[in-house]
Coordinates of C-alpha atoms in Angstrom, one line a residue:
M18 CA -6.6 23.1 15.6
Q19 CA -6.6 21.0 18.8
K20 CA -3.7 18.8 19.6
R21 CA -3.7 15.1 20.7
K22 CA -1.0 12.8 22.1
L23 CA -0.6 9.4 20.5
G24 CA -1.1 7.0 23.4
K25 CA 1.3 7.4 26.3
S26 CA 4.1 8.7 24.1
N27 CA 5.1 12.4 24.2
L28 CA 4.3 12.7 20.5
E29 CA 1.8 15.5 20.2
V30 CA 0.1 16.2 16.8
S31 CA -2.9 18.0 15.4
A32 CA -6.2 16.2 16.1
L33 CA -6.4 15.6 12.3
G34 CA -3.4 14.8 10.2
L35 CA -3.1 14.8 6.4
G36 CA -2.7 11.6 4.5
C37 CA -0.6 12.5 1.5
M38 CA -0.7 9.2 -0.4
G39 CA -3.5 10.3 -2.8
L40 CA -1.4 13.2 -4.1
S41 CA 1.0 10.8 -5.8
H42 CA -0.5 7.3 -5.7
G43 CA -3.5 5.1 -5.6
Y44 CA -6.3 7.3 -6.9
G45 CA -5.4 8.1 -10.5
P46 CA -2.7 10.3 -12.0
A47 CA -0.4 12.1 -9.5
T48 CA -1.3 15.7 -8.7
D49 CA 0.9 18.3 -10.3
R50 CA 3.9 18.7 -8.0
S51 CA 3.5 22.4 -7.4
E52 CA -0.2 21.9 -6.6
A53 CA 0.5 19.1 -4.2
I54 CA 3.1 21.2 -2.4
A55 CA 0.7 24.1 -2.2
L56 CA -2.0 21.9 -0.7
I57 CA 0.4 20.5 2.0
R58 CA 1.5 24.0 2.9
A59 CA -2.1 25.1 3.1
A60 CA -2.6 22.4 5.6
V61 CA 0.3 23.7 7.7
E62 CA -1.2 27.2 7.6
R63 CA -4.5 25.8 8.9
G64 CA -2.9 24.1 11.9
V65 CA -2.1 20.6 10.7
T66 CA 1.2 19.3 12.2
F67 CA 0.9 15.6 11.3
F68 CA 1.8 14.4 7.7
D69 CA 1.7 10.8 6.5
T70 CA 3.7 9.4 3.6
A71 CA 5.5 6.2 2.6
E72 CA 8.3 5.1 0.3
V73 CA 5.8 2.9 -1.6
Y74 CA 3.6 5.9 -2.6
G75 CA 4.9 6.4 -6.1
P76 CA 7.2 4.6 -5.3
Y77 CA 9.3 7.3 -3.7
L78 CA 7.6 10.3 -5.4
N79 CA 5.3 11.1 -2.4
E80 CA 8.2 11.4 0.0
E81 CA 10.0 13.8 -2.3
V82 CA 6.9 16.0 -2.6
V83 CA 6.3 15.9 1.2
G84 CA 9.9 16.7 1.9
E85 CA 10.0 19.7 -0.4
A86 CA 6.6 21.0 0.9
L87 CA 7.5 20.7 4.6
A88 CA 11.2 21.8 4.4
P89 CA 10.4 25.4 5.4
F90 CA 8.4 24.2 8.4
R91 CA 10.4 21.1 9.5
D92 CA 10.7 22.1 13.1
Q93 CA 6.9 22.7 13.4
V94 CA 5.6 19.4 12.0
V95 CA 5.6 15.7 12.6
I96 CA 6.4 13.5 9.5
A97 CA 5.5 9.8 9.5
T98 CA 6.7 7.5 6.8
K99 CA 6.9 3.7 6.3
F100 CA 9.2 0.9 5.2
G101 CA 8.5 -2.7 4.3
F102 CA 8.7 -3.3 0.5
T103 CA 11.0 -3.8 -2.4
F104 CA 9.5 -3.0 -5.7
G105 CA 10.8 -5.3 -8.4
E106 CA 12.4 -4.2 -11.7
D107 CA 9.5 -2.1 -12.9
N108 CA 8.9 -0.4 -9.5
K109 CA 5.4 -1.7 -9.5
Q110 CA 5.5 -5.1 -7.9
Q111 CA 5.4 -4.8 -4.1
I112 CA 7.4 -7.5 -2.4
L113 CA 7.4 -7.6 1.4
N114 CA 10.8 -7.0 2.9
S115 CA 11.5 -6.0 6.5
K116 CA 14.9 -7.6 6.8
P117 CA 17.1 -5.4 9.1
E118 CA 19.5 -4.5 6.4
H119 CA 16.7 -3.4 4.2
I120 CA 15.1 -1.3 6.9
R121 CA 18.3 0.6 7.3
W122 CA 18.6 1.1 3.5
A123 CA 15.0 2.3 3.3
V124 CA 15.5 4.7 6.2
E125 CA 18.5 6.3 4.5
G126 CA 16.5 6.8 1.3
S127 CA 13.5 8.3 3.2
L128 CA 15.8 10.7 5.1
K129 CA 17.2 12.1 1.8
R130 CA 13.8 12.3 0.1
L131 CA 12.2 14.0 3.2
R132 CA 15.1 16.4 3.5
T133 CA 15.5 15.7 7.1
D134 CA 18.0 14.1 9.5
C135 CA 15.4 12.3 11.6
I136 CA 12.0 10.6 10.9
D137 CA 9.5 11.5 13.6
L138 CA 7.4 8.3 13.3
L139 CA 8.6 5.2 11.3
Y140 CA 6.0 2.5 10.6
Q141 CA 6.5 -1.0 9.3
H142 CA 4.0 -0.7 6.4
R143 CA 3.0 -4.4 6.5
V144 CA 4.1 -7.3 8.7
D145 CA 6.6 -9.5 6.9
P146 CA 6.0 -13.1 8.0
E147 CA 9.6 -14.0 6.9
V148 CA 11.2 -11.7 9.5
P149 CA 10.5 -12.0 13.3
I150 CA 8.8 -8.8 14.5
E151 CA 11.4 -8.8 17.3
D152 CA 14.1 -8.3 14.7
V153 CA 12.1 -5.4 13.1
A154 CA 11.5 -3.7 16.4
G155 CA 15.1 -4.2 17.5
T156 CA 16.4 -2.6 14.3
V157 CA 14.1 0.4 14.8
K158 CA 15.2 0.6 18.4
D159 CA 18.8 0.9 17.2
L160 CA 17.8 3.6 14.7
I161 CA 16.2 5.5 17.5
A162 CA 19.4 5.2 19.6
E163 CA 21.3 6.5 16.6
G164 CA 19.0 9.6 16.3
K165 CA 17.7 8.7 12.9
V166 CA 14.1 7.9 14.1
K167 CA 12.1 9.2 17.0
H168 CA 9.1 6.9 17.3
F169 CA 8.2 3.4 16.1
G170 CA 4.8 2.4 14.5
L171 CA 3.1 -0.5 13.0
S172 CA 0.5 -0.6 10.2
E173 CA -2.3 -3.2 9.8
A174 CA -0.6 -5.5 12.4
G175 CA -2.5 -8.0 14.5
V176 CA -2.7 -8.1 18.3
E177 CA 0.0 -10.7 18.9
T178 CA 2.4 -8.8 16.6
I179 CA 1.7 -5.5 18.4
R180 CA 2.4 -7.1 21.8
R181 CA 5.6 -8.8 20.6
A182 CA 6.9 -5.6 19.0
H183 CA 6.0 -3.4 22.0
A184 CA 8.0 -5.7 24.3
V185 CA 11.2 -4.9 22.4
Q186 CA 10.6 -1.2 21.4
S187 CA 7.6 0.9 22.6
V188 CA 5.1 1.2 19.8
T189 CA 3.9 4.8 19.6
A190 CA 1.1 4.3 17.1
L191 CA -0.8 1.7 15.0
Q192 CA -2.1 2.8 11.7
S193 CA -4.9 0.8 10.3
E194 CA -8.2 1.4 8.4
Y195 CA -11.1 2.5 10.7
S196 CA -14.2 4.4 9.8
L197 CA -18.0 4.2 10.1
W198 CA -17.9 1.5 7.4
W199 CA -14.9 -0.5 8.7
R200 CA -15.2 -1.0 12.4
E201 CA -13.3 -4.3 12.8
P202 CA -10.6 -2.6 15.0
E203 CA -13.2 -2.2 17.8
A204 CA -13.2 -5.9 18.6
E205 CA -9.6 -6.5 19.6
I206 CA -7.3 -3.8 18.3
L207 CA -8.6 -0.8 20.2
P208 CA -8.7 -2.5 23.6
T209 CA -5.1 -3.7 23.1
L210 CA -3.9 -0.3 22.2
E211 CA -5.7 1.2 25.2
E212 CA -4.1 -1.4 27.5
L213 CA -0.6 -0.8 26.1
G214 CA -0.9 3.0 25.7
I215 CA -0.5 3.1 22.0
G216 CA -2.1 5.7 19.8
F217 CA -4.3 4.9 16.8
V218 CA -4.0 6.6 13.4
P219 CA -7.0 5.6 11.2
F220 CA -6.4 5.8 7.4
S221 CA -9.3 6.0 5.0
P222 CA -11.4 7.6 7.7
L223 CA -13.9 8.6 5.0
G224 CA -14.1 5.2 3.4
K225 CA -11.8 6.0 0.5
G226 CA -14.3 8.9 -0.4
F227 CA -17.5 6.9 0.0
L228 CA -18.6 8.5 3.3
T229 CA -18.5 12.0 1.7
G230 CA -21.5 11.2 -0.4
A231 CA -19.6 12.0 -3.6
I232 CA -19.6 8.4 -4.8
K233 CA -22.9 7.2 -6.1
Q234 CA -24.4 4.1 -7.6
G235 CA -23.0 4.0 -11.1
T236 CA -19.7 5.7 -10.3
T237 CA -16.8 4.1 -12.1
F238 CA -13.1 4.2 -11.5
G239 CA -10.1 4.2 -13.9
S240 CA -7.7 1.3 -14.0
D241 CA -5.1 3.5 -12.2
D242 CA -7.5 4.0 -9.3
F243 CA -7.1 1.5 -6.5
R244 CA -10.9 1.4 -5.9
S245 CA -11.4 -0.2 -9.3
I246 CA -10.3 -3.6 -7.7
V247 CA -11.9 -3.2 -4.3
P248 CA -14.9 -5.4 -3.8
R249 CA -16.6 -2.8 -1.6
F250 CA -16.7 -0.4 -4.6
S251 CA -18.4 -2.9 -7.0
P252 CA -21.7 -1.7 -8.4
E253 CA -23.7 -4.1 -6.3
A254 CA -21.9 -3.1 -3.1
L255 CA -22.2 0.6 -3.9
Q256 CA -26.0 0.2 -4.2
A257 CA -26.3 -1.7 -1.0
N258 CA -24.0 0.6 1.0
Q259 CA -25.7 3.8 -0.1
A260 CA -28.0 3.3 2.9
L261 CA -25.2 4.2 5.2
V262 CA -24.4 7.4 3.3
D263 CA -28.1 8.4 3.3
L264 CA -28.3 7.9 7.1
L265 CA -25.1 9.9 7.5
G266 CA -26.5 12.7 5.4
Q267 CA -29.6 12.9 7.5
I268 CA -27.6 13.2 10.7
A269 CA -25.3 15.8 9.1
Q270 CA -28.2 17.9 7.9
D271 CA -29.6 17.9 11.4
K272 CA -26.3 19.2 12.7
G273 CA -25.7 21.7 9.9
V274 CA -22.5 20.1 8.8
T275 CA -21.4 17.7 6.0
P276 CA -21.4 13.9 6.0
A277 CA -17.6 13.9 5.9
Q278 CA -17.4 16.1 9.0
I279 CA -19.8 13.7 10.9
A280 CA -17.6 10.7 9.9
L281 CA -14.4 12.4 11.1
A282 CA -16.0 13.8 14.3
W283 CA -17.3 10.3 15.1
L284 CA -13.8 8.9 14.9
L285 CA -12.4 11.7 17.1
A286 CA -15.2 11.0 19.7
Q287 CA -14.2 7.3 20.0
K288 CA -10.9 7.8 22.0
P289 CA -8.8 10.8 22.8
W290 CA -5.7 9.1 21.4
I291 CA -7.2 8.6 17.9
V292 CA -5.8 10.8 15.1
P293 CA -7.4 10.3 11.7
I294 CA -5.5 11.2 8.6
P295 CA -8.0 12.0 5.8
G296 CA -6.4 12.7 2.4
T297 CA -7.5 15.0 -0.4
T298 CA -6.1 16.7 -3.4
K299 CA -8.5 19.7 -3.2
L300 CA -8.3 22.8 -0.9
H301 CA -12.0 23.0 -0.3
R302 CA -12.1 19.3 0.8
L303 CA -9.1 20.0 3.1
E304 CA -11.0 22.9 4.7
E305 CA -14.1 20.8 5.0
N306 CA -12.2 17.9 6.7
L307 CA -10.4 20.2 9.1
G308 CA -13.8 21.7 10.1
A309 CA -14.6 18.3 11.6
A310 CA -12.3 19.0 14.5
S311 CA -14.7 21.6 15.8
V312 CA -17.8 19.4 15.4
V313 CA -18.9 18.2 18.8
L314 CA -21.1 15.1 18.9
S315 CA -23.2 14.7 22.1
D316 CA -24.0 11.4 23.7
A317 CA -27.4 11.7 22.0
D318 CA -25.7 12.2 18.6
L319 CA -23.4 9.2 19.1
S320 CA -26.4 7.1 20.2
K321 CA -28.3 8.1 17.1
I322 CA -25.3 7.2 14.9
A323 CA -24.9 3.8 16.7
N324 CA -28.6 3.1 16.1
A325 CA -28.3 4.1 12.5
L326 CA -25.3 1.8 12.0
E327 CA -27.2 -1.1 13.3
Q328 CA -29.7 -0.7 10.5
V329 CA -27.1 -1.0 7.8
K330 CA -25.2 -4.2 6.8
I331 CA -22.1 -3.1 4.9
Q332 CA -21.4 -5.3 1.8
G333 CA -18.2 -6.0 0.0
D334 CA -14.6 -6.8 1.3
R335 CA -12.4 -3.9 1.9
Y336 CA -9.5 -5.4 -0.1
P337 CA -9.0 -7.9 -2.9
A338 CA -8.0 -11.4 -1.5
A339 CA -4.3 -11.0 -2.2
L340 CA -4.1 -7.7 -0.3
Q341 CA -6.4 -8.9 2.5
A342 CA -3.9 -11.6 3.2
R343 CA -1.3 -9.0 4.2
V344 CA -3.4 -7.4 7.0
G345 CA -4.0 -8.3 10.6
R346 CA -0.9 -10.5 10.9

């Protein structure tokens, strides 16, 4: 597995990471703990050194699974986690909270669950409009000075917030959604990151499974699957967006690879400081995803994909309105 550095930082990770959320949260019932641990360790064996989790995944469960899985390899891997919420009495309601005292409380909990004495990359999960980003960055700066955190990251933050945070404590990485069917970061985010020397970690690089071709018109999702409330996965949107998957399938067939591998290879080809974090619960999908790191797209391939994208108008918002309001701030 090739390595990449996130921006101008010295944080080197595998070119593809593993997003661990889906093992515990968001896409139906949690994976059996022993199976989840086995999958994470299989990723380590195959050269993955970058693992993404968050306290909100579960809540708390995913960090525990990741911590147990990676304990034997702790000095070989980079663990990223996130703070930014309190969860209400039922542990289901997500309330934004990036107050400095809460950040410290959250980090202590994450350190215990991850079985480590230092978090490699600590993201603010969502911008809290009630807390100045300078206070957030300053708190993380103090945690870095104390040796509890190595690098600071932001997730789904807007350009102004990124600049203000970076002025207080260097931001190593921004994590946001980016894929062949969500390209909004290209307008302002990517140029800003390049200017400031910040790495980019795309989540949902396979469009929450859509770009694999496994989701068809007529596919339905259970009430415990996040996609059941996402407008982009409505029956009408799935029908309209199938054109993108069809085009991707044609390109993949010409290259002798899978649509998922094309989607990931396309992201890797955009910038050398982009590190996608596809998630999966299945070993064969993990191996398929990692195979994308060796797929080389020529200028002609990239031009063909660009031309294909121009033919397709993606339909459906990527978040319900309440969640959309929390991104890009």
